[in-house]
Structures are given as C-alpha cells and as structure tokens.
Short mmCIF file of C-alpha atoms in Angstrom, two decimals:
data_model
loop_
_atom_site.label_atom_id
_atom_site.label_comp_id
_atom_site.label_asym_id
_atom_site.label_seq_id
_atom_site.Cartn_x
_atom_site.Cartn_y
_atom_site.Cartn_z
CA UNK G 112 78.62 166.48 74.68
CA UNK G 113 81.90 165.41 76.65
CA UNK G 114 80.51 165.19 79.71
CA UNK G 115 81.53 161.76 79.65
CA UNK G 116 85.17 162.46 80.10
CA UNK G 117 84.12 163.78 83.68
CA UNK G 118 84.85 160.35 84.59
CA UNK G 119 88.82 159.43 84.47
CA UNK G 120 90.19 157.21 82.09
CA UNK G 121 90.78 157.48 77.91
CA UNK G 122 88.03 157.47 75.38
CA UNK G 123 89.18 154.74 72.66
CA UNK G 124 87.14 155.19 69.24
CA UNK G 125 88.30 153.63 66.34
CA UNK G 126 91.33 156.30 65.43
CA UNK G 127 91.55 158.41 68.40
CA UNK G 128 93.66 156.66 70.69
CA UNK G 129 95.54 158.64 73.74
CA UNK G 130 98.11 156.57 76.25
CA UNK G 131 99.63 157.76 79.58
CA UNK G 132 102.26 158.97 77.79
CA UNK G 133 103.20 159.15 74.69
CA UNK G 134 107.15 158.01 74.01
CA UNK G 135 109.31 160.25 71.56
CA UNK G 136 110.62 158.30 68.84
CA UNK G 137 112.19 159.50 65.25
CA UNK G 138 109.40 157.05 63.67
CA UNK G 139 106.72 160.32 65.09
CA UNK G 140 108.46 162.85 63.05
CA UNK G 141 109.70 160.88 59.92
CA UNK G 142 107.90 157.37 59.07
CA UNK G 143 110.06 155.10 57.13
CA UNK G 144 107.51 152.43 55.82
CA UNK G 145 103.70 154.28 55.99
CA UNK G 146 102.34 157.54 54.20
CA UNK G 147 102.43 160.49 57.20
CA UNK G 148 98.94 160.73 57.63
CA UNK G 149 99.55 161.68 61.42
CA UNK G 150 102.82 164.19 60.89
CA UNK G 151 103.05 166.18 62.78
CA UNK G 152 100.21 165.21 64.83
CA UNK G 153 102.00 162.11 66.58
CA UNK G 154 104.96 163.80 67.24
CA UNK G 155 103.15 166.98 68.93
CA UNK G 156 101.01 164.78 70.93
CA UNK G 157 103.98 162.77 71.80
CA UNK G 158 105.93 166.19 73.49
CA UNK G 159 102.66 167.44 74.85
CA UNK G 160 102.67 164.02 76.81
CA UNK G 161 105.66 164.73 78.54
CA UNK G 162 104.70 167.97 80.22
CA UNK G 163 101.26 166.55 80.61
CA UNK G 164 99.25 163.22 81.28
CA UNK G 165 97.36 161.48 78.29
CA UNK G 166 93.68 161.95 80.03
CA UNK G 167 94.07 165.51 80.13
CA UNK G 168 95.65 166.02 77.25
CA UNK G 169 92.77 164.40 75.40
CA UNK G 170 90.29 166.41 77.46
CA UNK G 171 92.24 169.80 76.11
CA UNK G 172 91.91 169.21 72.59
CA UNK G 173 88.38 167.64 72.22
CA UNK G 174 87.67 171.09 74.31
CA UNK G 175 89.77 172.72 72.55
CA UNK G 176 87.65 171.81 69.20
CA UNK G 177 84.32 172.93 70.57
CA UNK G 178 85.17 175.97 71.97
CA UNK G 179 87.32 176.63 68.81
CA UNK G 180 84.32 175.66 66.38
CA UNK G 181 81.54 177.69 68.39
CA UNK G 182 83.48 180.65 69.28
CA UNK G 183 85.02 180.94 66.10
CA UNK G 184 81.97 180.74 64.05
CA UNK G 185 80.20 183.05 66.38
CA UNK G 186 82.77 185.80 65.85
CA UNK G 187 82.52 185.30 62.18
CA UNK G 188 78.96 185.59 61.23
CA UNK G 189 77.93 189.16 60.58
CA UNK G 190 75.04 189.51 62.73
CA UNK G 191 73.00 192.39 63.82
CA UNK G 192 71.52 190.15 66.78
CA UNK G 193 73.96 189.11 69.09
CA UNK G 194 71.65 185.99 69.84
CA UNK G 195 72.46 185.13 66.36
CA UNK G 196 75.66 184.62 66.75
CA UNK G 197 74.88 182.12 69.33
CA UNK G 198 72.91 180.35 67.03
CA UNK G 199 76.29 180.45 64.28
CA UNK G 200 77.93 178.93 67.34
CA UNK G 201 75.50 176.21 68.12
CA UNK G 202 75.13 175.73 64.26
CA UNK G 203 78.06 175.05 63.58
CA UNK G 204 79.85 173.11 66.58
CA UNK G 205 76.64 170.66 66.76
CA UNK G 206 76.56 168.89 63.33
CA UNK G 207 75.99 165.54 62.16
CA UNK G 208 80.01 165.93 60.38
CA UNK G 209 81.61 166.76 63.98
CA UNK G 210 79.46 164.03 65.46
CA UNK G 211 80.84 161.15 62.66
CA UNK G 212 83.81 162.50 63.12
CA UNK G 213 84.00 162.75 66.64
CA UNK G 214 82.95 158.78 67.02
CA UNK G 215 85.21 157.46 64.11
CA UNK G 216 88.21 159.30 66.15
CA UNK G 217 89.03 162.14 63.73
CA UNK G 218 89.84 164.72 66.33
CA UNK G 219 93.37 165.68 64.19
CA UNK G 220 90.69 167.16 61.45
CA UNK G 221 88.43 168.48 63.84
CA UNK G 222 90.86 170.68 64.77
CA UNK G 223 90.68 172.41 60.96
CA UNK G 224 87.54 172.20 61.48
CA UNK G 225 87.17 174.25 64.51
CA UNK G 226 89.91 176.65 63.49
CA UNK G 227 88.22 177.25 59.77
CA UNK G 228 86.24 180.33 61.08
CA UNK G 229 89.07 182.01 62.39
CA UNK G 230 90.99 181.19 59.31
CA UNK G 231 88.63 182.57 57.10
CA UNK G 232 88.15 186.09 59.06
CA UNK G 233 91.77 186.24 58.95
CA UNK G 234 92.31 185.44 55.02
CA UNK G 235 89.60 187.89 54.81
CA UNK G 236 91.63 191.05 56.75
CA UNK G 237 94.71 189.58 55.81
CA UNK G 238 95.41 193.10 54.26
CA UNK G 239 95.32 194.70 57.04
CA UNK G 240 98.24 195.68 59.94
CA UNK G 241 99.43 192.26 61.32
CA UNK G 242 97.02 190.17 59.08
CA UNK G 243 99.49 188.02 57.94
CA UNK G 244 100.71 187.20 61.23
CA UNK G 245 97.43 186.60 62.37
CA UNK G 246 96.74 184.35 59.99
CA UNK G 247 99.55 181.95 60.30
CA UNK G 248 98.67 181.87 63.92
CA UNK G 249 95.23 180.35 63.75
CA UNK G 250 96.36 178.07 61.04
CA UNK G 251 98.00 175.78 63.10
CA UNK G 252 95.97 174.11 64.69
CA UNK G 253 94.70 172.99 60.84
CA UNK G 254 98.33 171.79 59.83
CA UNK G 255 98.34 169.01 62.21
CA UNK G 256 96.94 166.75 59.72
CA UNK G 257 97.48 166.60 55.79
CA UNK G 258 93.87 166.86 55.34
CA UNK G 259 93.59 170.00 57.76
CA UNK G 260 96.61 171.16 56.21
CA UNK G 261 95.43 171.26 52.59
CA UNK G 262 91.90 172.44 53.37
CA UNK G 263 93.91 175.64 55.45
CA UNK G 264 95.79 175.79 52.22
CA UNK G 265 93.31 176.08 49.34
CA UNK G 266 90.89 178.24 51.79
CA UNK G 267 93.94 180.66 52.04
CA UNK G 268 94.57 180.83 48.43
CA UNK G 269 90.73 181.23 47.46
CA UNK G 270 89.93 183.76 49.82
CA UNK G 271 93.05 185.84 49.56
CA UNK G 272 93.98 185.59 46.00
CA UNK G 273 92.49 189.47 44.54
CA UNK G 274 93.22 191.86 42.06
CA UNK G 275 96.19 194.21 42.90
CA UNK G 276 97.22 191.55 45.99
CA UNK G 277 100.14 189.60 44.18
CA UNK G 278 102.19 189.97 47.04
CA UNK G 279 100.03 189.57 49.87
CA UNK G 280 98.51 186.30 48.40
CA UNK G 281 102.12 184.84 47.59
CA UNK G 282 102.91 185.58 51.30
CA UNK G 283 99.81 183.80 52.79
CA UNK G 284 100.12 180.70 50.44
CA UNK G 285 104.15 180.43 50.72
CA UNK G 286 103.08 180.64 54.74
CA UNK G 287 100.51 177.60 54.54
CA UNK G 288 103.32 175.45 52.01
CA UNK G 289 105.86 176.26 55.10
CA UNK G 290 103.19 174.81 57.44
CA UNK G 291 102.79 172.11 55.38
CA UNK G 292 106.22 171.40 54.67
CA UNK G 293 106.49 168.35 57.98
CA UNK G 294 104.41 165.96 56.23
CA UNK G 295 105.31 167.12 52.59
CA UNK G 296 109.13 166.36 52.96
CA UNK G 297 108.12 163.20 54.42
CA UNK G 298 105.99 162.04 52.15
CA UNK G 299 108.77 162.63 49.70
CA UNK G 300 111.18 160.01 51.14
CA UNK G 301 108.96 157.52 52.52
CA UNK G 302 109.49 154.40 51.23
CA UNK G 303 105.51 153.60 51.23
CA UNK G 304 103.98 153.98 48.05
CA UNK G 305 101.84 156.76 47.95
CA UNK G 306 99.42 155.25 45.57
CA UNK G 307 96.58 154.03 46.66
CA UNK G 308 94.59 150.72 46.41
CA UNK G 309 91.59 151.73 44.10
CA UNK G 310 89.11 149.49 46.10
CA UNK G 311 89.42 152.16 48.63
CA UNK G 312 87.50 154.57 46.61
CA UNK G 313 84.13 152.41 46.76
CA UNK G 314 84.82 151.68 50.18
CA UNK G 315 85.15 155.14 50.95
CA UNK G 316 82.46 156.62 49.30
CA UNK G 317 79.72 158.80 51.18
CA UNK G 318 76.89 156.59 52.22
CA UNK G 319 73.22 157.21 52.68
CA UNK G 320 71.85 157.81 56.29
CA UNK G 321 67.86 157.90 55.76
CA UNK G 322 65.31 158.06 52.88
CA UNK G 323 67.10 161.27 51.05
CA UNK G 324 70.00 159.45 49.96
CA UNK G 325 73.79 160.29 49.85
CA UNK G 326 72.99 163.75 48.57
CA UNK G 327 70.52 164.48 51.49
CA UNK G 328 72.94 162.91 53.84
CA UNK G 329 75.94 165.16 52.64
CA UNK G 330 73.64 168.60 52.71
CA UNK G 331 73.01 167.94 56.30
CA UNK G 332 76.64 167.78 56.99
CA UNK G 333 76.60 163.63 57.02
CA UNK G 334 77.25 160.69 54.88
CA UNK G 335 80.46 159.25 56.36
CA UNK G 336 81.81 155.97 55.27
CA UNK G 337 81.25 154.01 58.15
CA UNK G 338 77.99 153.14 59.00
CA UNK G 339 79.15 152.23 62.75
CA UNK G 340 80.12 155.89 63.59
CA UNK G 341 76.43 157.46 62.57
CA UNK G 342 74.13 158.62 65.66
CA UNK G 343 71.29 156.58 65.58
CA UNK G 344 68.84 159.86 65.13
CA UNK G 345 70.61 160.34 61.35
CA UNK G 346 68.41 157.48 60.36
CA UNK G 347 65.15 159.28 61.47
CA UNK G 348 62.58 160.43 58.83
CA UNK G 349 62.25 163.66 59.74
CA UNK G 350 65.92 164.10 59.75
CA UNK G 351 65.98 165.37 55.82
CA UNK G 352 63.07 167.45 56.52
CA UNK G 353 65.23 169.37 59.24
CA UNK G 354 67.78 169.44 56.12
CA UNK G 355 65.79 171.40 54.07
CA UNK G 356 64.16 174.13 56.54
CA UNK G 357 68.45 174.42 57.08
CA UNK G 358 69.20 174.87 53.35
CA UNK G 359 66.18 177.27 53.05
CA UNK G 360 66.98 179.49 56.21
CA UNK G 361 70.51 179.17 54.36
CA UNK G 362 69.06 180.36 51.08
CA UNK G 363 67.72 183.39 52.84
CA UNK G 364 70.58 184.47 54.74
CA UNK G 365 72.75 184.22 51.77
CA UNK G 366 72.20 187.77 50.16
CA UNK G 367 72.94 188.82 54.26
CA UNK G 368 76.37 187.39 54.38
CA UNK G 369 77.14 188.55 50.54
CA UNK G 370 76.08 192.62 51.79
CA UNK G 371 77.66 192.30 55.11
CA UNK G 372 81.17 190.94 54.67
CA UNK G 373 83.72 192.55 52.20
CA UNK G 374 83.31 192.45 48.59
CA UNK G 375 83.26 189.07 46.98
CA UNK G 376 84.37 187.22 50.00
CA UNK G 377 80.95 185.19 50.64
CA UNK G 378 81.18 184.12 46.69
CA UNK G 379 84.80 182.73 47.39
CA UNK G 380 83.43 180.68 50.34
CA UNK G 381 80.51 179.50 48.28
CA UNK G 382 82.60 178.40 45.49
CA UNK G 383 84.77 176.35 48.74
CA UNK G 384 81.77 174.76 49.56
CA UNK G 385 80.74 173.89 46.33
CA UNK G 386 83.70 172.45 45.51
CA UNK G 387 83.82 170.71 49.12
CA UNK G 388 80.41 169.25 48.48
CA UNK G 389 81.01 167.63 44.78
CA UNK G 390 84.44 166.24 45.80
CA UNK G 391 82.26 164.48 48.86
CA UNK G 392 79.82 163.52 46.54
CA UNK G 393 82.02 162.24 43.62
CA UNK G 394 82.87 158.65 44.80
CA UNK G 395 78.77 157.90 44.79
CA UNK G 396 78.32 159.50 41.29
CA UNK G 397 77.88 157.66 38.08
CA UNK G 398 81.79 157.02 36.72
CA UNK G 399 82.74 158.81 39.62
CA UNK G 400 84.28 155.72 42.02
CA UNK G 401 85.84 154.77 38.37
CA UNK G 402 87.53 158.05 37.64
CA UNK G 403 88.58 158.51 41.58
CA UNK G 404 90.12 154.64 41.47
CA UNK G 405 92.37 155.76 38.35
CA UNK G 406 93.26 159.04 39.91
CA UNK G 407 94.43 157.40 43.39
CA UNK G 408 95.89 154.40 41.81
CA UNK G 409 97.93 156.23 39.64
CA UNK G 410 99.11 159.81 41.32
CA UNK G 411 100.71 159.39 44.18
CA UNK G 412 99.29 161.26 47.16
CA UNK G 413 95.25 161.20 45.37
CA UNK G 414 94.36 159.01 48.07
CA UNK G 415 93.33 162.73 50.17
CA UNK G 416 90.32 162.44 48.07
CA UNK G 417 88.97 158.90 48.35
CA UNK G 418 87.20 159.95 51.61
CA UNK G 419 85.59 163.05 50.26
CA UNK G 420 82.98 163.74 53.27
CA UNK G 421 85.86 164.82 55.51
CA UNK G 422 86.00 167.73 52.61
CA UNK G 423 82.61 169.16 53.73
CA UNK G 424 84.30 171.78 56.34
CA UNK G 425 83.65 174.82 54.04
CA UNK G 426 80.21 173.61 53.52
CA UNK G 427 79.22 173.51 57.06
CA UNK G 428 80.73 176.12 57.92
CA UNK G 429 78.85 177.97 55.19
CA UNK G 430 75.50 176.40 56.19
CA UNK G 431 75.87 177.46 59.34
CA UNK G 432 76.48 181.35 58.97
CA UNK G 433 73.86 181.25 56.41
CA UNK G 434 71.64 179.60 58.20
CA UNK G 435 71.91 182.01 61.17
CA UNK G 436 71.91 185.42 58.93
CA UNK G 437 68.67 183.74 57.14
CA UNK G 438 67.18 183.14 61.42
CA UNK G 439 67.50 186.62 61.54
CA UNK G 440 66.43 187.80 58.63
CA UNK G 441 62.75 186.11 59.10
CA UNK G 442 63.16 187.38 62.49
CA UNK G 443 63.21 190.89 61.39
CA UNK G 444 60.24 190.66 59.25
CA UNK G 445 58.42 188.88 61.80
CA UNK G 446 59.12 191.72 64.59
CA UNK G 447 58.35 194.49 61.50
CA UNK G 448 54.96 193.05 61.81
CA UNK G 449 54.55 193.91 65.13
CA UNK G 450 55.06 190.77 66.79
CA UNK G 451 58.59 190.81 68.71
CA UNK G 452 57.64 187.57 70.87
CA UNK G 453 57.72 185.75 67.37
CA UNK G 454 60.97 187.05 66.67
CA UNK G 455 62.25 185.71 69.60
CA UNK G 456 60.28 182.31 68.94
CA UNK G 457 61.96 181.86 65.34
CA UNK G 458 65.41 182.60 66.69
CA UNK G 459 64.68 180.42 69.68
CA UNK G 460 63.79 177.58 67.27
CA UNK G 461 66.61 177.56 64.85
CA UNK G 462 69.11 177.64 67.71
CA UNK G 463 67.34 174.63 69.44
CA UNK G 464 67.10 172.65 65.58
CA UNK G 465 70.33 171.23 65.56
CA UNK G 466 70.29 169.85 69.57
CA UNK G 467 66.65 168.67 68.66
CA UNK G 468 67.63 166.73 65.49
CA UNK G 469 71.01 165.39 66.70
CA UNK G 470 70.06 164.58 70.23
CA UNK G 471 72.56 161.89 70.30
CA UNK G 472 75.23 163.68 70.30
CA UNK G 473 74.81 164.83 74.10
CA UNK G 474 76.49 163.37 76.77
CA UNK G 475 79.54 161.61 74.59
CA UNK G 476 77.33 160.61 71.73
CA UNK G 477 74.83 158.54 74.30
CA UNK G 478 77.43 157.23 75.87
CA UNK G 479 79.56 155.91 73.20
CA UNK G 480 82.67 158.38 74.44
CA UNK G 481 82.86 156.69 77.32
CA UNK G 482 86.44 156.41 79.21
CA UNK G 483 87.99 153.28 80.05
CA UNK G 484 91.20 152.50 81.71
CA UNK G 485 94.24 150.38 80.31
CA UNK G 486 94.86 146.79 81.99
CA UNK G 487 97.63 146.79 84.07
CA UNK G 488 99.02 144.67 81.06
CA UNK G 489 99.94 147.59 79.21
CA UNK G 490 102.35 148.91 82.11
CA UNK G 491 103.78 145.82 82.41
CA UNK G 492 104.70 145.10 78.66
CA UNK G 493 106.15 148.69 78.11
CA UNK G 494 108.15 148.35 81.04
CA UNK G 495 110.42 145.45 79.68
CA UNK G 496 110.25 146.92 76.16
CA UNK G 497 111.67 150.36 77.18
CA UNK G 498 115.14 151.13 76.00
CA UNK G 499 115.01 147.47 73.93
CA UNK G 500 116.38 147.27 70.56
CA UNK G 501 114.24 145.74 67.87
CA UNK G 502 111.05 145.65 66.10
CA UNK G 503 107.57 144.45 68.01
CA UNK G 504 105.09 142.72 66.10
CA UNK G 505 101.52 142.80 67.58
CA UNK G 506 99.34 139.94 67.35
CA UNK G 507 96.86 139.40 66.24
CA UNK G 508 97.92 140.88 63.07
CA UNK G 509 95.37 143.50 62.20
CA UNK G 510 95.17 147.90 62.45
CA UNK G 511 92.23 147.68 64.91
CA UNK G 512 91.00 145.95 68.17
CA UNK G 513 87.87 145.52 69.95
CA UNK G 514 88.58 144.93 73.72
CA UNK G 515 86.16 143.86 76.36
CA UNK G 516 87.85 146.17 79.08
CA UNK G 517 86.66 149.14 75.91
CA UNK G 518 82.99 147.56 76.04
CA UNK G 519 83.99 145.91 73.09
CA UNK G 520 84.55 149.39 70.58
CA UNK G 521 86.56 149.41 67.58
CA UNK G 522 89.61 150.87 68.20
CA UNK G 523 92.97 151.28 66.48
CA UNK G 524 96.04 149.43 67.69
CA UNK G 525 97.03 151.46 71.09
CA UNK G 526 100.57 149.44 71.27
CA UNK G 527 102.44 151.47 68.41
CA UNK G 528 101.77 154.40 70.66
CA UNK G 529 101.84 152.86 74.09
CA UNK G 530 105.52 151.39 73.77
CA UNK G 531 108.68 152.91 73.28
CA UNK G 532 109.78 150.90 70.62
CA UNK G 533 108.52 150.22 66.70
CA UNK G 534 105.49 148.10 66.61
CA UNK G 535 104.54 146.58 63.33
CA UNK G 536 100.81 146.21 62.48
CA UNK G 537 99.01 145.35 59.53
CA UNK G 538 97.75 148.55 57.84
CA UNK G 539 95.13 146.46 55.48
CA UNK G 540 91.94 148.23 56.16
CA UNK G 541 88.67 146.11 56.21
CA UNK G 542 85.53 148.28 55.33
CA UNK G 543 82.92 145.17 55.47
CA UNK G 544 84.22 142.39 53.44
CA UNK G 545 86.58 144.82 51.31
CA UNK G 546 90.47 144.43 52.11
CA UNK G 547 91.95 148.12 51.24
CA UNK G 548 95.42 147.06 50.78
CA UNK G 549 98.06 149.19 53.12
CA UNK G 550 101.28 150.58 51.81
CA UNK G 551 103.71 149.48 54.32
CA UNK G 552 106.26 147.17 52.60
CA UNK G 553 107.35 145.98 55.94
CA UNK G 554 103.90 144.96 57.18
CA UNK G 555 103.20 143.48 53.52
CA UNK G 556 106.04 140.99 53.87
CA UNK G 557 105.49 140.22 57.51
CA UNK G 558 101.66 139.58 56.56
CA UNK G 559 102.66 137.33 53.57
CA UNK G 560 104.83 134.82 55.93
CA UNK G 561 101.76 134.49 58.61
CA UNK G 562 99.23 133.98 56.22
CA UNK G 563 101.47 130.93 54.57
CA UNK G 564 101.47 129.52 58.13
CA UNK G 565 104.97 130.56 58.75
CA UNK G 566 106.41 130.99 62.40
CA UNK G 567 107.00 134.53 63.39
CA UNK G 568 110.65 133.55 64.09
CA UNK G 569 110.80 133.94 60.23
CA UNK G 570 109.81 137.15 59.84
CA UNK G 571 113.22 138.64 62.21
CA UNK G 572 110.92 140.82 64.32
CA UNK G 573 112.86 141.17 67.55
CA UNK G 574 109.62 141.21 70.16
CA UNK G 575 106.33 139.68 69.80
CA UNK G 576 103.13 141.20 71.45
CA UNK G 577 100.01 138.85 71.64
CA UNK G 578 96.95 140.90 72.84
CA UNK G 579 95.21 137.54 73.86
CA UNK G 580 91.62 139.44 74.86
CA UNK G 581 91.02 140.56 70.81
CA UNK G 582 89.09 137.86 70.04
CA UNK G 583 88.74 136.51 66.43
CA UNK G 584 90.86 133.55 65.72
CA UNK G 585 92.88 132.05 67.61
CA UNK G 586 96.27 131.82 67.19
CA UNK G 587 98.20 128.49 65.60
CA UNK G 588 100.77 127.41 68.64
CA UNK G 589 103.24 126.93 65.30
CA UNK G 590 103.12 130.51 65.03
CA UNK G 591 104.67 131.35 68.12
CA UNK G 592 107.04 128.30 67.61
CA UNK G 593 111.04 129.34 68.69
CA UNK G 594 109.73 132.31 70.78
CA UNK G 595 110.53 132.76 74.52
CA UNK G 596 108.02 134.12 76.72
CA UNK G 597 109.22 137.31 78.79
CA UNK G 598 105.75 137.92 80.35
CA UNK G 599 102.68 136.53 80.50
CA UNK G 600 99.39 138.45 81.80
CA UNK G 601 95.65 138.17 81.45
CA UNK G 602 95.68 140.70 78.83
CA UNK G 603 99.25 140.82 76.80
CA UNK G 604 102.14 138.17 76.53
CA UNK G 605 105.12 139.28 75.55
CA UNK G 606 107.78 137.09 73.75
CA UNK G 607 111.35 137.68 72.16
CA UNK G 608 112.82 135.89 69.21
CA UNK G 609 116.03 134.73 69.57
CA UNK G 610 116.65 134.77 66.00
CA UNK G 611 115.01 138.20 65.59
CA UNK G 612 117.17 141.70 65.11
#
C-alpha cells in the first residue's frame, strides 16, 4: 500500500501536509481564531519533527496506521484458526474507508481507526489487573483529533458500562475525558464561531459510488463526500456484489462473535456500529439534511456530525471481525463434509476478496500517493520569515492548492506549517460550487477587503507570500500596491507591508 514512499520526498494529498520541520508555535496548541480541528495533532507533529525529519515522520505514522489496524483486528477476532486472524487483519486494513480517508489526508483520524481494535479489546477486559492503565495507553493514538477522541470516548462509555461496574465505568470515562481536554479547553476559549454553516451538511453528506446508492456505498465502508478521493474500482458494478457477500458472511459469523466474547460485548459493538452507520447516513435521508443543518448552525460543536461518514469506524471493525468468523464457520462446515481442501479455498478466497475488489489501493492508491520535493523557494521564504513578527498572508486567498510540482494534486496550503509565523489563509471550503463558510473572523475580515478590490496593505498584515505557480485567477497589481518586495523566486514571492503590524 505504501510502496511509493520508498522514494524520497513528501506525500501531499488534501489535508495530509508534512514539511521538513514544522516550527513550534503557541497557535498549534491553542488556535485563537479557528476551531481546534488539529489539536493536539499539529503540536505533536511539531514536537516530533524537532527530533526526526518530516519525511521520516510521515512514513512512520502511515506505517503505524496500517500496522495498528491489521495487527489489532487480527488479535481481537476470537478465531480458532490462525489464518482467520489474517483474514480479519486484511479485512480491516484494506477497506474503502481507509483508502478514501488516506487519499483525503485524514491520517489523524486513521490513527483512531487503527487504535479502535486495541481500544475495544482493552474496554472488554478493563476489569482485569492493569486494565485501566492499558485502556488509557491504547486510547492515546485515537485522541490526537477531536473526532477520534469522541469515537474513543463513546466506545469506552458503551463497552465498559455494565451493572455493578459503576466505579470502573466512571474511571474509564473520566480518563478518556481527560485525554480529550486539550481540544475541549481550546474550543471553549476560541474566538471562532463553533456553530457551522448549514450549507456544509449537504456538501459533506455521504454519496453513492455505484449502482447500489448511498446505502450500498456505506455498507461497503465507502461513501466519502469527496468524489476525487474515491478509488476508481469503487465504481465497478461488481463492487456491490462483493459487499453483499461480506454482509452475508458477517451475518453468518455474528453468532460466533456473540458466543466467544464476554457476555454482551458483541451486542454493544453492534449498537456502536449501528449508531455510526445511521450517523453516516443521516445527511442523505429525507429531512436529515434539514435537521442536521439546524443542529450544526444552532448547537456549538455539532459540526463534527456533518461529515458523518467518518463515524463508520466501529461498523468497519464489526464487519471485518464478523466476516472473518463467518468465513471460519463456513470453512468448518466444508471441512466437516470431508473437503479440507475446500475449507482452505474458502478462507483463501475471503482473505483475497478485499484486495481483489479494491486493487487500486495497492502501490500508493495506484500511484496517487507519490512523494514529491518542495521547490527551493519554500526554504528561502521560510529563512526570511524565521523570527520575524507579524501576520503572513498567503495569496491567492484560498485554503487548497494544486501545484504543478505536486502533479496538480489538491493539497491544503503548506505555508502555515512550513514557516515560523502566523499565516492567514481563507478557511472557506468549496465543495463543487458550494461555498461552506469558515469560522475564522480574521480571515473573513481580510477576505472582505480583498473581495472589494482593496489593497493588501489595508488589511494590516505584515508579510505577503504570493504563490505564483498555483494557477487560477491572476492577482490584480493594485492588490499588491504599497508592498515592498523582499524575495522573488520562480514559485514564491515575499513582500513586506510597511504599514503592517
């Protein structure tokens, strides 16, 4: 899956942005004007990149996601045959969910995906000696993002709570709340509006990928809102057939999961999976979009629900475990009829099914996760801004870029992570022709000045970086009136605003 990363460079894909060394700034821990979507993730990356280069850190975390997911699912499944553990491992690590979230760059969320099997196991066994300590340890990868932290918190609350375990439940849930405090505290003090543009609900709703519609896409763990991050194989007319086969196997194996796990644990995981599936489907249901739109625009923090497909994590885990046990049960029945070779063929077929159905996840999603090098201008501009005070405005004013040196692939503007300065970017998100309003009041203020044709100097920023190879609409020379050119290269130009602060 990560074969292209044997080459040097950085994989830049949508929200996945790694830089040679991410400077440490207070804004990473406590963003003042934006919601803490990357708290404490960005701060942890900054600390880690002081010790290891960014290219190595990226490879470590991506390999860590895959190993956590595969080994965790293989250990968690209560199988009698060792090969069934491999079936569960591949079934959980080679999924449309992981492929789509990898292509959109949500590697922090995928850490929670990889941690979930370990967290489920720890929650089931939390009453054993050292169980609480182990629960906290395996929850650490999940809580690096707010969504992952919420998934971990709900998972623990559902799986640990039981009659006669009030103290254990309180300690476990309390520990997960403490682990989520970094972003919870920041959210409480942020100047950003924690209510979300209701237009984002329809924009982020799960979408169909083939003839089976939205329900079929979600049932196969796909359905992400961004069609550009969907592997081409998901459009195959045979994909829903494979999904049905997996669902039948999972139904066949669910009885085994109930019988081999501690009492009630399987039912609780089924409940979590069902709730996650309904949350993923909500935006596509009749009236669901309107209801969610009201919720996210009224209740602070409810915006986490607008991209409901990301909450499929428990469902993906249940599907992998139950399908693996279904394959084992079917193999046992075939072997009982005197066909041991047939039993092996059944297990081999189920083992290979995820890869056969999703072949373009191999080799870095068919080459889409190919590393590239940053042009020399990025280091040159970073050196000139190092230790200098004042805001930096990144132009053209937009959140995402498509650089020719990145093969035209869309990526979040790397400048805020590359330079040691507070960089101002437009946090309005465009999904097709739909504009989803951002929450940063300072970005909105600057955006209004630029939209009115005013000069950058009037915004009060100290520095301006013009990214010349992004493409799109050319900047009006009047926009840069009154600025002093500090550095000019083929990719980036740096200006200083004498009137800036």
